[in-house]
């Protein structure tokens, strides 16, 4: 009898591979689904090409932007005392540009006396290197005047009352601290004129003088009644 000499090794190998594949089919399916899922996720969340380029450029510019570290502000200490500005005195010639003020029987007016004294004071200040502005009674510059101080110069009545109607008086602004200016002026004027201080005739028109309410706050101001136009002439 002739023996069957055919090679059955290929059939056996094929059967073994199929059996191995069958046993590992769940793993193969899992890996296949995993790769497909990763591909879909990448495709879904990846921006279009133009958008990706914009993001890349933006990221590049952000990374190359300069880094600023906030530094807390520190107060600057002034080692040397600041020198004061030049002295500038405003001199109001009482009633100038407004009315005559008191009038004497001989025609002398208070406005004339006030202006005469104001001009002499301005000249004396200028001789000392101090700038002085001669202002009218209701000068439009008063509301914005930024001088060192303001002095309003007036004279008292020309009517004879009695022998006690003589002397000078000073009233200071209540809006801005002016007591130092008042004290200085009182002492200097008394020494220069030897007139008595006539405090009991200070009127509300002096203490509530209109210029005190018009001047900017911070400008010391006083009103000076230089004397009576009768006995002190």
PDB file of N, CA and C in Angstrom, residues 160-204:
ATOM      1  N   UNK A 160     -15.118 165.432  63.800  1.00  0.00           N
ATOM      2  CA  UNK A 160     -14.596 165.533  65.157  1.00  0.00           C
ATOM      3  C   UNK A 160     -15.643 164.999  66.122  1.00  0.00           C
ATOM      4  N   UNK A 161     -15.261 164.029  66.911  1.00  0.00           N
ATOM      5  CA  UNK A 161     -16.151 163.449  67.909  1.00  0.00           C
ATOM      6  C   UNK A 161     -15.761 163.964  69.287  1.00  0.00           C
ATOM      7  N   UNK A 162     -14.550 163.709  69.688  1.00  0.00           N
ATOM      8  CA  UNK A 162     -13.963 164.230  70.922  1.00  0.00           C
ATOM      9  C   UNK A 162     -12.452 164.080  70.825  1.00  0.00           C
ATOM     10  N   UNK A 163     -11.770 164.428  71.875  1.00  0.00           N
ATOM     11  CA  UNK A 163     -10.312 164.378  71.852  1.00  0.00           C
ATOM     12  C   UNK A 163      -9.768 162.950  71.846  1.00  0.00           C
ATOM     13  N   UNK A 164     -10.643 161.978  72.093  1.00  0.00           N
ATOM     14  CA  UNK A 164     -10.214 160.578  72.080  1.00  0.00           C
ATOM     15  C   UNK A 164     -10.291 159.950  70.687  1.00  0.00           C
ATOM     16  N   UNK A 165     -10.853 160.681  69.732  1.00  0.00           N
ATOM     17  CA  UNK A 165     -10.985 160.148  68.365  1.00  0.00           C
ATOM     18  C   UNK A 165      -9.657 160.284  67.639  1.00  0.00           C
ATOM     19  N   UNK A 166      -8.704 159.485  68.064  1.00  0.00           N
ATOM     20  CA  UNK A 166      -7.371 159.481  67.467  1.00  0.00           C
ATOM     21  C   UNK A 166      -6.772 158.083  67.591  1.00  0.00           C
ATOM     22  N   UNK A 167      -5.924 157.732  66.665  1.00  0.00           N
ATOM     23  CA  UNK A 167      -5.265 156.435  66.728  1.00  0.00           C
ATOM     24  C   UNK A 167      -5.571 155.530  65.537  1.00  0.00           C
ATOM     25  N   UNK A 168      -4.979 154.379  65.559  1.00  0.00           N
ATOM     26  CA  UNK A 168      -5.116 153.416  64.456  1.00  0.00           C
ATOM     27  C   UNK A 168      -5.709 152.119  64.991  1.00  0.00           C
ATOM     28  N   UNK A 169      -6.053 151.221  64.091  1.00  0.00           N
ATOM     29  CA  UNK A 169      -6.600 149.918  64.481  1.00  0.00           C
ATOM     30  C   UNK A 169      -6.406 148.925  63.341  1.00  0.00           C
ATOM     31  N   UNK A 170      -6.379 147.652  63.697  1.00  0.00           N
ATOM     32  CA  UNK A 170      -6.131 146.581  62.724  1.00  0.00           C
ATOM     33  C   UNK A 170      -7.089 145.431  63.010  1.00  0.00           C
ATOM     34  N   UNK A 171      -7.654 144.860  61.960  1.00  0.00           N
ATOM     35  CA  UNK A 171      -8.483 143.656  62.078  1.00  0.00           C
ATOM     36  C   UNK A 171      -7.947 142.610  61.103  1.00  0.00           C
ATOM     37  N   UNK A 172      -7.966 141.357  61.536  1.00  0.00           N
ATOM     38  CA  UNK A 172      -7.397 140.274  60.725  1.00  0.00           C
ATOM     39  C   UNK A 172      -8.482 139.366  60.172  1.00  0.00           C
ATOM     40  N   UNK A 173      -8.158 138.702  59.087  1.00  0.00           N
ATOM     41  CA  UNK A 173      -9.074 137.739  58.470  1.00  0.00           C
ATOM     42  C   UNK A 173      -9.293 136.550  59.397  1.00  0.00           C
ATOM     43  N   UNK A 174     -10.539 136.088  59.443  1.00  0.00           N
ATOM     44  CA  UNK A 174     -10.855 134.898  60.235  1.00  0.00           C
ATOM     45  C   UNK A 174     -10.856 133.634  59.369  1.00  0.00           C
ATOM     46  N   UNK A 175     -10.749 133.779  58.061  1.00  0.00           N
ATOM     47  CA  UNK A 175     -10.758 132.618  57.162  1.00  0.00           C
ATOM     48  C   UNK A 175      -9.383 131.977  57.066  1.00  0.00           C
ATOM     49  N   UNK A 176      -8.330 132.793  57.188  1.00  0.00           N
ATOM     50  CA  UNK A 176      -6.954 132.309  57.108  1.00  0.00           C
ATOM     51  C   UNK A 176      -6.186 132.842  58.309  1.00  0.00           C
ATOM     52  N   UNK A 177      -5.354 132.022  58.890  1.00  0.00           N
ATOM     53  CA  UNK A 177      -4.563 132.433  60.045  1.00  0.00           C
ATOM     54  C   UNK A 177      -3.758 133.691  59.707  1.00  0.00           C
ATOM     55  N   UNK A 178      -4.105 134.801  60.358  1.00  0.00           N
ATOM     56  CA  UNK A 178      -3.476 136.088  60.057  1.00  0.00           C
ATOM     57  C   UNK A 178      -3.036 136.818  61.318  1.00  0.00           C
ATOM     58  N   UNK A 179      -3.062 136.139  62.456  1.00  0.00           N
ATOM     59  CA  UNK A 179      -2.735 136.806  63.720  1.00  0.00           C
ATOM     60  C   UNK A 179      -1.285 137.269  63.767  1.00  0.00           C
ATOM     61  N   UNK A 180      -0.382 136.506  63.177  1.00  0.00           N
ATOM     62  CA  UNK A 180       1.026 136.901  63.174  1.00  0.00           C
ATOM     63  C   UNK A 180       1.226 138.167  62.352  1.00  0.00           C
ATOM     64  N   UNK A 181       0.557 138.232  61.202  1.00  0.00           N
ATOM     65  CA  UNK A 181       0.626 139.438  60.375  1.00  0.00           C
ATOM     66  C   UNK A 181       0.039 140.627  61.128  1.00  0.00           C
ATOM     67  N   UNK A 182      -1.074 140.416  61.815  1.00  0.00           N
ATOM     68  CA  UNK A 182      -1.714 141.488  62.572  1.00  0.00           C
ATOM     69  C   UNK A 182      -0.793 142.011  63.678  1.00  0.00           C
ATOM     70  N   UNK A 183      -0.208 141.118  64.451  1.00  0.00           N
ATOM     71  CA  UNK A 183       0.673 141.526  65.550  1.00  0.00           C
ATOM     72  C   UNK A 183       1.888 142.284  65.039  1.00  0.00           C
ATOM     73  N   UNK A 184       2.461 141.795  63.955  1.00  0.00           N
ATOM     74  CA  UNK A 184       3.644 142.445  63.381  1.00  0.00           C
ATOM     75  C   UNK A 184       3.308 143.847  62.891  1.00  0.00           C
ATOM     76  N   UNK A 185       2.167 143.975  62.201  1.00  0.00           N
ATOM     77  CA  UNK A 185       1.773 145.272  61.657  1.00  0.00           C
ATOM     78  C   UNK A 185       1.439 146.259  62.773  1.00  0.00           C
ATOM     79  N   UNK A 186       0.741 145.798  63.802  1.00  0.00           N
ATOM     80  CA  UNK A 186       0.397 146.678  64.919  1.00  0.00           C
ATOM     81  C   UNK A 186       1.652 147.254  65.575  1.00  0.00           C
ATOM     82  N   UNK A 187       2.621 146.386  65.844  1.00  0.00           N
ATOM     83  CA  UNK A 187       3.848 146.832  66.508  1.00  0.00           C
ATOM     84  C   UNK A 187       4.650 147.785  65.629  1.00  0.00           C
ATOM     85  N   UNK A 188       4.789 147.434  64.341  1.00  0.00           N
ATOM     86  CA  UNK A 188       5.587 148.274  63.439  1.00  0.00           C
ATOM     87  C   UNK A 188       4.922 149.627  63.200  1.00  0.00           C
ATOM     88  N   UNK A 189       3.601 149.632  63.067  1.00  0.00           N
ATOM     89  CA  UNK A 189       2.897 150.894  62.789  1.00  0.00           C
ATOM     90  C   UNK A 189       2.927 151.809  64.013  1.00  0.00           C
ATOM     91  N   UNK A 190       2.765 151.240  65.201  1.00  0.00           N
ATOM     92  CA  UNK A 190       2.801 152.053  66.415  1.00  0.00           C
ATOM     93  C   UNK A 190       4.186 152.672  66.611  1.00  0.00           C
ATOM     94  N   UNK A 191       5.219 151.896  66.327  1.00  0.00           N
ATOM     95  CA  UNK A 191       6.579 152.409  66.469  1.00  0.00           C
ATOM     96  C   UNK A 191       6.863 153.514  65.458  1.00  0.00           C
ATOM     97  N   UNK A 192       6.315 153.383  64.248  1.00  0.00           N
ATOM     98  CA  UNK A 192       6.581 154.373  63.202  1.00  0.00           C
ATOM     99  C   UNK A 192       5.781 155.652  63.391  1.00  0.00           C
ATOM    100  N   UNK A 193       4.562 155.564  63.937  1.00  0.00           N
ATOM    101  CA  UNK A 193       3.678 156.742  64.014  1.00  0.00           C
ATOM    102  C   UNK A 193       3.495 157.275  65.432  1.00  0.00           C
ATOM    103  N   UNK A 194       3.752 156.439  66.436  1.00  0.00           N
ATOM    104  CA  UNK A 194       3.526 156.806  67.841  1.00  0.00           C
ATOM    105  C   UNK A 194       2.053 157.092  68.130  1.00  0.00           C
ATOM    106  N   UNK A 195       1.162 156.599  67.289  1.00  0.00           N
ATOM    107  CA  UNK A 195      -0.277 156.764  67.520  1.00  0.00           C
ATOM    108  C   UNK A 195      -0.774 155.692  68.490  1.00  0.00           C
ATOM    109  N   UNK A 196      -1.822 155.986  69.256  1.00  0.00           N
ATOM    110  CA  UNK A 196      -2.400 154.981  70.150  1.00  0.00           C
ATOM    111  C   UNK A 196      -3.223 153.968  69.357  1.00  0.00           C
ATOM    112  N   UNK A 197      -3.398 152.795  69.961  1.00  0.00           N
ATOM    113  CA  UNK A 197      -4.222 151.761  69.332  1.00  0.00           C
ATOM    114  C   UNK A 197      -5.665 151.966  69.767  1.00  0.00           C
ATOM    115  N   UNK A 198      -6.557 152.166  68.789  1.00  0.00           N
ATOM    116  CA  UNK A 198      -7.958 152.524  69.068  1.00  0.00           C
ATOM    117  C   UNK A 198      -8.842 151.292  68.875  1.00  0.00           C
ATOM    118  N   UNK A 199      -8.738 150.327  69.788  1.00  0.00           N
ATOM    119  CA  UNK A 199      -9.396 149.034  69.610  1.00  0.00           C
ATOM    120  C   UNK A 199     -10.905 149.102  69.746  1.00  0.00           C
ATOM    121  N   UNK A 200     -11.424 150.061  70.544  1.00  0.00           N
ATOM    122  CA  UNK A 200     -12.864 150.054  70.829  1.00  0.00           C
ATOM    123  C   UNK A 200     -13.719 150.570  69.682  1.00  0.00           C
ATOM    124  N   UNK A 201     -13.109 150.965  68.585  1.00  0.00           N
ATOM    125  CA  UNK A 201     -13.900 151.407  67.424  1.00  0.00           C
ATOM    126  C   UNK A 201     -13.750 150.455  66.231  1.00  0.00           C
ATOM    127  N   UNK A 202     -13.266 149.253  66.492  1.00  0.00           N
ATOM    128  CA  UNK A 202     -13.207 148.250  65.415  1.00  0.00           C
ATOM    129  C   UNK A 202     -14.627 147.788  65.121  1.00  0.00           C
ATOM    130  N   UNK A 203     -15.046 147.912  63.877  1.00  0.00           N
ATOM    131  CA  UNK A 203     -16.430 147.648  63.475  1.00  0.00           C
ATOM    132  C   UNK A 203     -16.564 146.295  62.778  1.00  0.00           C
ATOM    133  N   UNK A 204     -17.808 145.794  62.663  1.00  0.00           N
ATOM    134  CA  UNK A 204     -18.033 144.556  61.890  1.00  0.00           C
ATOM    135  C   UNK A 204     -17.602 144.682  60.436  1.00  0.00           C
TER     136      UNK A 204
END
